[in-house]
């Protein structure tokens, strides 16, 4: 217990500690990692003030606030305390997952210290005003109806592709819970949940048990049978795509996911069939992208990968998969289509290779880039003129393909040398 | 006259026999040393082979990226190669110890100089192994990075980088072995410079096409009035 307490105090952000001397307890801790304007923060605080039961809310803002702003905001209402948060948030663009994971560690520790009933972290920029979504995220935590509130964002067919193609269907097939965004990043956590995390981390000697907390949240919640809800938060604004960092992105995101997969193998091997989770509010339709879709360069990347990365892929993928990839590489862009079953098996094979350390893990994950771009090309070609409903149905079919291929993963995971089709 | 010849022959025969008798213990020691080393080498060879088979060394070597090691191994088995090397090394050591048992100045200095050279051989082997590992790692990094950057000459870059590292490694190993250091330095300079020049030319000529394609793409983009990539990954 003493060890756990020491660990928590070390992890606490410096600035909140100073101000916390004046705050004995809080019902809710809200961390803002997004670069919100003064008006945005004020609007968020205003929306939080509408929560029922007059809870005491601690709002931490990671981006620099001038002392006058901080003091002014603190005096706005008796139940909201706005404090600066000394977190290295400037790394959000270069290492988003590490930064968000650190922020969750800090906020969970802080929530435990002030005896909060829940905590949440705001990382994304939303198109709609805070009053439309913040209460959906935190109210279930305060009234005790959910332990984990996962975000559900407005669906746009060409946004969040890494989540749609790998993270969401993989999490669904492994852990049996249908979450739209298993890696959030805008989650709400109940007291019971972060207490479990902290006690588990203290036993493990660190905060996350050696894995990225953002990647570990959804799997641990699913394996721990916590009450999960999904809140519709509206549309997010995304930074523009940078093709040179796709490989770095894959390595940063999939590395922790595969690591968590390894740690929770006993749990996901038992899970059968997926179940939907409660959605707190209905999604509203959003306008879809109507821009021209050019997939020629994506198909070129895929073909280049098939031509030059055979040597590496042959260590990871079975011969049948390699043969199918070679056939695909000979197709013209207008005929290009990567079957869902093949894509699911590729991801499972990469997860297994990550576990077995078949090759250097960073090399492994970066070598997935041409295959991922191939999937994007195939999906974009199919969905170019489709509406969001058709795209959602298409992704549902992909998720089902992941579930159908799960026995393949389980067999290869258990007997990697014996089972190699 | 005949008496004197007979006396001289007797003396040489006695000297020959005396020297032969003096060499006999050394010869017996040599034979014993060789026999013991052969038995020891056979036993240790079996132990090493079984240990490597137990840890699935051949498969692991393939996974670590040394699949080509099987190509130049006897019966395509690196396990057999290593156990044979160990066996031969033990027999050679036994032979050298046996030669040293002759206790003559020539054999002693020969054995001493051979043993003094052993650290150089071990050092050179170590340099070669590390160099090969580094070469493979760097080549793979370059290949993946170049493919992800959509460079058509990714494989050429990767192979060029790999051979640059291997050439440096071989030069270092030869310098370590003190084999014609002057020639090695000269040959290394020529070979390394040649590879760099070849790569520069290849990349330069390849880039010409790349730059023209890029310019063409930029022109198309400008005419399409702010064409923006619609995909978002996160």
XYZ file of C-alpha atoms in Angstrom:
655
model
C 0.000 0.000 0.000
C 2.820 2.377 0.969
C 4.615 1.534 -2.245
C 1.485 2.262 -4.248
C 1.003 5.573 -2.420
C 4.593 6.657 -3.113
C 4.235 5.712 -6.729
C 1.110 7.789 -7.050
C 2.677 10.870 -5.473
C 5.689 10.642 -7.796
C 3.447 10.505 -10.829
C 1.355 13.500 -9.849
C 1.742 16.586 -12.007
C 3.621 19.299 -10.162
C 1.260 22.203 -10.754
C -1.953 20.530 -9.628
C -0.231 19.358 -6.445
C 0.418 22.967 -5.371
C -3.153 23.991 -5.965
C -4.616 20.810 -4.595
C -3.624 21.907 -1.108
C -6.671 24.143 -1.265
C -8.894 21.417 -2.765
C -9.633 18.570 -0.413
C -11.854 16.544 -2.710
C -13.473 16.552 -6.120
C -16.199 14.483 -7.741
C -14.829 14.664 -11.241
C -11.420 15.332 -12.792
C -11.365 16.533 -16.396
C -8.026 16.805 -18.195
C -7.775 18.924 -21.336
C -4.977 17.857 -23.619
C -6.472 19.468 -26.712
C -5.207 22.913 -27.614
C -8.478 24.693 -26.820
C -8.856 28.440 -26.985
C -9.838 30.484 -23.923
C -13.374 30.570 -25.245
C -13.323 26.820 -25.773
C -12.245 26.189 -22.193
C -14.845 28.632 -20.884
C -17.503 26.906 -22.961
C -16.442 23.502 -21.650
C -16.626 24.753 -18.056
C -20.034 26.242 -18.774
C -21.249 22.894 -20.127
C -19.885 21.056 -17.098
C -21.781 23.466 -14.841
C -25.038 22.087 -16.225
C -24.365 18.661 -14.696
C -26.926 17.592 -12.141
C -26.123 17.153 -8.439
C -23.772 20.161 -8.218
C -20.574 18.083 -8.342
C -17.178 19.505 -7.514
C -15.157 19.435 -10.741
C -11.426 19.815 -11.200
C -10.459 20.901 -14.721
C -6.786 20.625 -15.705
C -5.565 22.426 -18.781
C -2.301 21.249 -20.271
C -1.620 24.166 -22.597
C -0.219 27.283 -20.945
C -2.783 29.568 -19.336
C -1.864 33.003 -18.064
C -2.193 33.450 -14.292
C -5.005 35.961 -14.738
C -7.009 33.530 -16.876
C -6.527 30.794 -14.363
C -7.610 32.990 -11.451
C -10.549 34.402 -13.345
C -11.763 30.964 -14.357
C -11.402 29.690 -10.827
C -13.751 32.349 -9.606
C -16.402 31.558 -12.207
C -18.327 29.130 -10.057
C -18.039 27.420 -6.730
C -17.894 23.876 -8.132
C -15.351 24.193 -10.968
C -11.619 24.619 -10.388
C -9.550 25.339 -13.471
C -5.869 24.645 -12.960
C -2.837 24.584 -15.232
C -1.440 21.124 -15.926
C 2.307 20.725 -16.262
C 2.244 17.965 -18.847
C 4.526 17.758 -21.875
C 1.601 18.295 -24.231
C 3.759 19.765 -26.953
C 4.697 16.161 -27.797
C 1.115 15.497 -28.834
C 1.911 15.958 -32.500
C 5.178 13.989 -32.567
C 4.316 11.195 -30.110
C 0.554 11.345 -29.614
C 0.105 7.928 -28.028
C 2.890 8.287 -25.507
C 1.622 11.721 -24.493
C -2.002 10.649 -24.129
C -0.964 7.566 -22.207
C 1.095 9.698 -19.802
C -1.849 12.063 -19.418
C -4.148 9.168 -18.496
C -1.644 7.929 -15.940
C -1.492 11.371 -14.353
C -5.196 12.015 -14.344
C -6.083 8.611 -12.924
C -3.591 9.123 -10.101
C -4.975 12.566 -9.426
C -8.544 11.250 -9.460
C -7.611 8.617 -6.892
C -5.952 11.225 -4.682
C -8.916 13.589 -4.582
C -11.403 10.707 -4.315
C -13.137 11.532 -7.604
C -16.064 9.436 -8.806
C -14.776 9.651 -12.340
C -12.268 11.255 -14.639
C -11.996 11.946 -18.337
C -9.520 13.315 -20.827
C -10.293 15.608 -23.749
C -7.738 15.095 -26.514
C -9.690 15.715 -29.729
C -10.991 18.882 -31.304
C -14.708 18.713 -31.965
C -16.719 20.531 -34.556
C -19.740 20.900 -32.289
C -19.804 22.973 -29.066
C -18.804 21.237 -25.804
C -22.343 21.517 -24.452
C -23.368 18.901 -27.048
C -21.038 16.154 -25.892
C -19.164 16.661 -22.600
C -22.102 15.733 -20.375
C -22.628 12.503 -22.359
C -19.073 11.535 -21.549
C -19.046 12.282 -17.811
C -22.657 11.972 -16.576
C -22.669 8.101 -16.558
C -19.553 8.194 -14.374
C -21.145 10.518 -11.819
C -24.462 8.671 -11.609
C -22.663 5.306 -11.461
C -24.288 3.731 -14.515
C -21.021 3.035 -16.362
C -17.411 2.275 -15.489
C -16.000 3.079 -18.876
C -17.423 5.525 -21.383
C -15.902 5.033 -24.820
C -16.248 7.719 -27.465
C -18.241 7.287 -30.644
C -17.357 9.855 -33.260
C -19.345 10.978 -36.262
C -18.627 8.527 -39.063
C -16.975 9.808 -42.184
C -15.974 7.105 -44.607
C -12.418 8.271 -45.269
C -11.515 9.321 -41.716
C -10.006 7.230 -38.946
C -8.957 4.579 -41.466
C -6.383 2.936 -39.234
C -9.074 2.491 -36.615
C -11.613 1.204 -39.140
C -9.232 -1.201 -40.847
C -7.333 -2.677 -37.909
C -7.939 -1.368 -34.388
C -11.731 -1.607 -34.176
C -12.257 -4.977 -35.947
C -9.282 -6.511 -34.147
C -10.514 -5.393 -30.706
C -14.008 -6.593 -31.537
C -12.877 -10.049 -32.634
C -10.434 -10.468 -29.760
C -12.393 -9.169 -26.797
C -15.965 -9.534 -28.059
C -17.058 -5.902 -27.509
C -18.141 -3.722 -30.425
C -16.498 -0.382 -29.747
C -16.210 2.119 -32.550
C -12.989 3.669 -31.184
C -11.188 1.279 -28.823
C -8.201 3.631 -28.613
C -10.383 6.656 -27.989
C -8.651 8.826 -27.134
C -11.454 10.725 -25.328
C -12.459 8.259 -22.602
C -14.347 8.539 -19.317
C -13.261 6.282 -16.437
C -15.103 5.543 -13.195
C -13.556 5.469 -9.744
C -13.856 1.693 -9.595
C -12.016 1.359 -12.876
C -9.109 3.634 -12.099
C -8.843 2.122 -8.629
C -8.451 -1.288 -10.295
C -5.868 0.134 -12.682
C -3.860 1.702 -9.886
C -3.902 -1.344 -7.643
C -2.939 -3.560 -10.594
C -0.177 -1.166 -11.579
C 1.204 -0.978 -8.053
C 1.440 -4.770 -8.049
C 3.214 -4.669 -11.378
C 5.566 -1.974 -10.124
C 4.525 0.602 -12.679
C 1.485 2.430 -13.913
C 0.600 0.428 -17.005
C 2.077 -3.009 -16.459
C 4.743 -2.334 -19.079
C 2.328 -1.401 -21.856
C 0.880 1.808 -23.220
C -2.161 2.675 -21.093
C -4.172 4.010 -24.032
C -3.834 0.688 -25.838
C -4.480 -1.291 -22.653
C -7.663 0.518 -21.542
C -10.301 -1.107 -23.762
C -8.851 -4.663 -23.583
C -8.544 -4.553 -19.798
C -12.042 -3.128 -19.408
C -13.436 -5.849 -21.685
C -11.511 -8.594 -19.898
C -12.459 -7.221 -16.459
C -16.207 -7.291 -17.241
C -16.654 -3.623 -16.414
C -19.812 -1.794 -17.496
C -19.059 -0.169 -20.827
C -21.061 2.570 -22.510
C -20.494 4.449 -25.707
C -21.192 8.181 -25.969
C -21.699 9.932 -29.282
C -19.385 12.941 -29.250
C -19.931 14.303 -32.752
C -17.434 15.060 -35.497
C -13.719 15.491 -34.848
C -11.350 17.642 -36.837
C -8.319 15.771 -38.150
C -4.880 17.038 -39.040
C -4.034 16.658 -42.761
C -2.486 13.368 -43.914
C 1.278 13.099 -44.166
C 2.275 10.046 -46.202
C 5.797 9.982 -44.910
C 4.667 9.244 -41.369
C 2.198 6.438 -42.079
C 4.859 3.829 -41.324
C 5.822 5.599 -38.082
C 2.143 5.825 -37.194
C 1.624 2.108 -37.767
C 4.629 1.310 -35.628
C 3.496 3.642 -32.827
C -0.099 2.426 -32.781
C 0.141 -1.271 -33.553
C 3.180 -1.948 -31.352
C 1.300 -1.295 -28.075
C -1.839 -3.047 -29.376
C 0.076 -6.231 -30.220
C 1.881 -6.019 -26.884
C -1.435 -5.826 -25.013
C -2.663 -8.734 -27.138
C 0.257 -10.768 -25.859
C -0.459 -9.860 -22.239
C -4.176 -10.605 -22.472
C -3.886 -13.814 -24.528
C -5.546 -15.919 -21.843
C -8.590 -13.607 -21.878
C -9.144 -13.203 -25.621
C -8.641 -16.859 -26.431
C -11.737 -17.602 -24.342
C -13.917 -14.864 -25.865
C -16.485 -16.104 -28.400
C -18.693 -13.882 -30.602
C -18.995 -10.148 -30.120
C -21.779 -8.248 -28.376
C -22.866 -4.639 -28.951
C -22.421 -2.109 -26.174
C -24.917 0.442 -24.897
C -24.837 3.709 -26.818
C -26.019 6.636 -24.692
C -27.228 8.927 -27.455
C -28.039 8.582 -31.116
C -25.510 9.696 -33.709
C -26.432 12.604 -35.917
C -25.749 12.518 -39.673
C -22.730 14.505 -40.859
C -21.862 15.646 -44.386
C -19.558 13.202 -46.219
C -16.373 13.981 -48.112
C -16.962 14.571 -51.788
C -13.322 15.079 -52.796
C -11.801 13.165 -55.704
C -10.257 9.891 -54.633
C -6.974 9.121 -56.310
C -5.781 5.600 -55.472
C -3.087 5.152 -58.121
C -0.244 6.073 -55.764
C -1.643 3.756 -53.049
C -1.738 0.818 -55.465
C 1.800 1.716 -56.611
C 3.001 1.559 -52.996
C 1.361 -1.826 -52.595
C 2.925 -3.156 -55.809
C 6.340 -1.829 -54.814
C 5.973 -3.572 -51.439
C 5.024 -6.876 -53.089
C 8.023 -6.558 -55.408
C 10.658 -5.559 -52.849
C 9.489 -6.757 -49.432
C 8.888 -10.418 -50.319
C 11.982 -11.444 -48.394
C 10.651 -9.860 -45.196
C 7.019 -10.840 -45.644
C 8.009 -14.458 -46.307
C 9.216 -14.622 -42.694
C 5.811 -13.430 -41.475
C 3.140 -14.558 -43.907
C 2.352 -18.115 -45.017
C 2.979 -19.066 -48.679
C -0.744 -19.046 -49.562
C -1.064 -15.406 -48.442
C 2.073 -14.402 -50.355
C 0.686 -16.024 -53.476
C -2.579 -14.095 -53.145
C -0.663 -10.846 -52.658
C 1.385 -11.500 -55.785
C -1.825 -12.075 -57.758
C -3.283 -8.815 -56.387
C -0.188 -6.847 -57.341
C -0.795 -7.700 -61.000
C -4.255 -6.107 -61.027
C -4.918 -2.662 -62.464
C -5.978 0.057 -59.947
C -9.585 -0.010 -61.186
C -9.808 -3.775 -60.487
C -7.868 -3.704 -57.248
C -9.669 -5.308 -54.305
C -8.106 -6.742 -51.150
C -10.465 -9.412 -49.733
C -11.477 -8.985 -46.079
C -10.511 -12.553 -45.153
C -7.010 -12.026 -46.535
C -6.637 -8.699 -44.719
C -7.764 -10.233 -41.411
C -5.292 -13.107 -41.771
C -2.481 -10.665 -42.624
C -3.106 -8.680 -39.449
C -3.251 -11.863 -37.372
C 0.009 -13.092 -38.923
C 1.707 -9.782 -38.138
C 0.429 -9.949 -34.548
C 1.869 -13.439 -34.233
C 5.202 -12.397 -35.768
C 5.303 -9.505 -33.285
C 4.829 -11.954 -30.449
C 7.442 -14.414 -31.772
C 9.890 -11.583 -32.596
C 10.343 -13.171 -36.011
C 12.157 -9.999 -37.090
C 12.879 -6.693 -35.393
C 9.500 -5.381 -34.213
C 9.899 -1.912 -35.670
C 10.872 -3.396 -39.041
C 7.902 -5.733 -38.854
C 5.352 -2.989 -38.207
C 6.820 -0.599 -40.754
C 6.819 -3.337 -43.390
C 3.035 -3.495 -43.000
C 2.711 -0.010 -44.575
C 2.354 -1.089 -48.250
C -0.255 -3.672 -47.234
C -2.170 -1.079 -45.229
C -2.053 1.360 -48.158
C -3.303 -1.491 -50.329
C -6.266 -1.925 -48.003
C -6.927 1.843 -48.107
C -6.837 1.746 -51.923
C -9.223 -1.207 -52.050
C -11.644 0.384 -49.563
C -11.477 3.804 -51.229
C -12.188 2.340 -54.663
C -15.207 0.454 -53.333
C -16.584 3.350 -51.297
C -15.757 6.215 -53.624
C -19.340 6.942 -54.521
C -21.065 5.288 -51.544
C -22.815 7.031 -48.684
C -21.917 6.639 -45.008
C -24.451 3.843 -44.446
C -22.890 1.732 -47.182
C -19.437 2.439 -45.774
C -20.560 1.412 -42.287
C -22.004 -1.810 -43.680
C -18.742 -2.411 -45.515
C -16.783 -2.032 -42.268
C -19.265 -4.291 -40.496
C -18.467 -7.001 -43.073
C -14.770 -6.459 -42.389
C -15.327 -6.844 -38.636
C -17.261 -10.074 -39.238
C -14.357 -11.332 -41.380
C -11.996 -10.675 -38.470
C -14.314 -12.641 -36.163
C -14.594 -15.489 -38.652
C -10.806 -15.690 -38.981
C -10.233 -15.712 -35.226
C -9.853 -19.529 -35.002
C -6.957 -19.149 -37.461
C -5.278 -16.725 -35.055
C -5.932 -18.920 -32.026
C -4.467 -21.974 -33.797
C -1.383 -20.130 -34.979
C -0.953 -18.447 -31.583
C -1.050 -21.782 -29.757
C 0.972 -23.817 -32.247
C 2.992 -21.350 -34.328
C 5.301 -24.047 -35.736
C 2.770 -26.775 -36.307
C -0.075 -24.745 -37.822
C 1.271 -22.981 -40.887
C -1.055 -23.285 -43.882
C 91.145 -46.679 -43.969
C 88.254 -49.124 -43.821
C 88.510 -49.018 -40.029
C 88.141 -45.257 -40.002
C 85.091 -45.370 -42.297
C 83.500 -48.012 -40.052
C 84.178 -45.871 -36.974
C 82.611 -42.816 -38.592
C 79.560 -44.821 -39.651
C 79.232 -46.220 -36.136
C 79.403 -42.733 -34.697
C 76.727 -41.383 -37.088
C 74.525 -44.406 -36.467
C 74.897 -43.898 -32.718
C 74.121 -40.183 -33.056
C 71.114 -40.932 -35.266
C 69.809 -43.509 -32.818
C 70.434 -41.184 -29.863
C 68.537 -38.328 -31.536
C 65.763 -40.694 -32.597
C 65.497 -41.983 -29.044
C 65.391 -38.384 -27.799
C 62.541 -37.616 -30.212
C 60.564 -40.745 -29.312
C 58.920 -39.395 -26.075
C 57.911 -36.249 -27.962
C 56.482 -38.340 -30.794
C 54.578 -40.543 -28.352
C 53.308 -37.382 -26.641
C 52.179 -36.027 -30.028
C 50.296 -39.223 -30.853
C 48.714 -39.309 -27.371
C 47.758 -35.613 -27.602
C 46.181 -36.154 -31.014
C 44.307 -39.244 -29.843
C 43.005 -37.493 -26.709
C 42.026 -34.411 -28.683
C 40.186 -36.542 -31.265
C 38.195 -38.305 -28.548
C 37.532 -34.992 -26.760
C 36.573 -33.292 -30.037
C 34.190 -36.119 -30.905
C 32.463 -35.944 -27.500
C 32.247 -32.135 -27.432
C 31.131 -32.081 -31.070
C 28.225 -34.409 -30.219
C 27.305 -32.320 -27.163
C 27.370 -29.081 -29.190
C 25.344 -30.621 -32.023
C 22.696 -31.992 -29.660
C 22.494 -28.686 -27.767
C 22.024 -26.741 -31.018
C 19.429 -29.211 -32.312
C 17.643 -28.937 -28.941
C 17.396 -25.170 -29.224
C 16.325 -25.416 -32.898
C 19.336 -23.377 -33.923
C 18.813 -23.792 -37.688
C 15.230 -22.467 -37.514
C 16.201 -19.655 -35.162
C 19.060 -18.614 -37.423
C 16.548 -18.319 -40.257
C 14.280 -16.171 -38.092
C 17.191 -13.931 -37.081
C 17.742 -13.205 -40.767
C 20.692 -15.549 -41.459
C 18.837 -17.925 -43.728
C 21.715 -17.762 -46.240
C 24.010 -19.428 -43.656
C 22.335 -22.726 -44.555
C 23.443 -22.365 -48.177
C 27.140 -22.626 -47.426
C 26.796 -25.158 -44.594
C 27.396 -28.906 -45.006
C 24.081 -30.634 -45.754
C 22.432 -27.152 -45.435
C 22.692 -27.353 -41.652
C 24.413 -24.500 -39.737
C 24.282 -26.767 -36.670
C 26.529 -29.256 -38.474
C 28.821 -26.426 -39.570
C 29.309 -25.127 -36.018
C 29.819 -28.575 -34.490
C 32.371 -29.390 -37.221
C 34.221 -26.110 -36.570
C 34.324 -26.885 -32.831
C 35.583 -30.427 -33.506
C 38.302 -29.254 -35.898
C 39.403 -26.504 -33.487
C 39.850 -29.039 -30.669
C 41.820 -31.461 -32.889
C 44.017 -28.569 -34.102
C 44.658 -27.466 -30.517
C 45.623 -31.051 -29.603
C 47.991 -31.159 -32.592
C 49.665 -27.902 -31.540
C 50.031 -29.115 -27.953
C 51.532 -32.368 -29.275
C 54.022 -30.479 -31.471
C 55.007 -28.345 -28.495
C 55.865 -31.568 -26.634
C 58.894 -32.062 -28.933
C 60.463 -29.315 -26.878
C 62.735 -28.101 -29.622
C 63.281 -24.426 -30.221
C 61.760 -24.447 -33.697
C 58.553 -26.247 -32.762
C 58.146 -24.190 -29.572
C 58.487 -20.869 -31.350
C 56.172 -22.104 -34.142
C 53.483 -23.125 -31.668
C 53.956 -19.921 -29.663
C 53.515 -17.768 -32.744
C 50.439 -19.763 -33.851
C 48.877 -19.418 -30.388
C 49.750 -15.709 -30.340
C 47.839 -15.344 -33.623
C 44.690 -17.054 -32.272
C 43.311 -13.881 -30.570
C 43.588 -12.086 -33.924
C 41.590 -14.853 -35.599
C 38.949 -14.768 -32.856
C 38.802 -10.965 -33.071
C 38.415 -11.093 -36.857
C 35.618 -13.681 -36.609
C 33.886 -11.489 -34.001
C 34.183 -8.426 -36.270
C 32.799 -10.422 -39.210
C 29.816 -11.732 -37.225
C 28.921 -8.303 -35.797
C 29.462 -6.683 -39.196
C 27.162 -9.179 -40.888
C 24.439 -8.596 -38.287
C 24.758 -4.805 -38.646
C 24.776 -5.076 -42.454
C 21.559 -7.102 -42.468
C 19.852 -4.762 -39.995
C 20.846 -1.621 -41.874
C 19.928 -3.165 -45.251
C 16.484 -4.120 -43.958
C 15.930 -0.647 -42.438
C 16.924 1.025 -45.704
C 14.771 -1.341 -47.782
C 11.621 -0.808 -45.678
C 12.193 2.940 -45.395
C 12.790 3.310 -49.134
C 9.745 1.194 -50.070
C 7.596 3.256 -47.699
C 8.912 6.403 -49.393
C 7.789 4.835 -52.683
C 11.296 4.792 -54.170
C 11.546 2.493 -57.168
C 15.232 1.779 -56.494
C 14.675 0.657 -52.873
C 16.281 -2.743 -53.409
C 19.340 -1.227 -55.067
C 19.792 1.181 -52.167
C 19.405 -1.636 -49.673
C 21.887 -3.949 -51.423
C 24.357 -1.066 -51.854
C 24.169 -0.174 -48.175
C 24.568 -3.799 -47.177
C 27.698 -4.241 -49.293
C 29.164 -0.998 -47.993
C 28.900 -2.288 -44.437
C 30.206 -5.735 -45.463
C 33.203 -4.212 -47.277
C 34.040 -2.129 -44.181
C 33.694 -5.266 -42.049
C 35.931 -7.401 -44.260
C 38.557 -4.642 -44.376
C 38.468 -4.381 -40.576
C 38.779 -8.170 -40.226
C 41.742 -8.315 -42.623
C 43.495 -5.452 -40.808
C 42.874 -7.370 -37.582
C 44.497 -10.448 -39.142
C 47.481 -8.280 -40.251
C 47.203 -9.579 -43.811
C 48.798 -7.117 -46.230
C 47.441 -4.025 -44.444
C 48.671 -1.613 -47.119
C 46.905 -3.480 -49.927
C 43.780 -3.883 -47.805
C 43.574 -0.142 -47.122
C 44.071 0.678 -50.799
C 41.591 -1.963 -51.970
C 39.088 -0.837 -49.357
C 39.355 2.781 -50.467
C 38.837 1.837 -54.112
C 35.985 -0.582 -53.435
C 34.154 1.652 -50.948
C 34.538 4.685 -53.155
C 33.324 2.643 -56.110
C 30.180 1.521 -54.292
C 29.406 5.063 -53.125
C 29.936 6.410 -56.638
C 27.769 3.670 -58.154
C 25.007 4.357 -55.631
C 25.231 8.106 -56.159
C 24.976 7.651 -59.918
C 22.115 5.192 -59.617
C 20.190 7.381 -57.189
C 21.005 10.518 -59.185
C 19.820 9.021 -62.457
C 16.773 7.535 -60.738
C 15.967 10.864 -59.073
C 15.824 12.610 -62.437
C 12.743 10.614 -63.288
C 11.415 11.061 -59.755
C 11.825 14.842 -59.867
C 10.163 15.086 -63.287
C 7.273 12.938 -62.037
C 6.979 15.131 -58.950
C 6.944 18.294 -61.059
C 4.335 16.766 -63.331
C 2.250 15.844 -60.291
C 2.634 19.358 -58.860
C 1.433 20.829 -62.154
C -1.575 18.523 -62.177
C -2.323 19.430 -58.576
C -2.202 23.139 -59.328
C -4.543 22.689 -62.266
C -6.943 20.640 -60.140
C -7.262 23.651 -57.818
C -6.098 22.689 -54.383
C -6.542 18.913 -54.612
C -6.406 17.563 -51.063
C -5.834 14.005 -49.923
C -9.192 12.914 -48.456
C -7.820 10.123 -46.249
C -7.286 10.489 -42.502
C -5.651 7.610 -40.683
C -6.163 8.357 -37.005
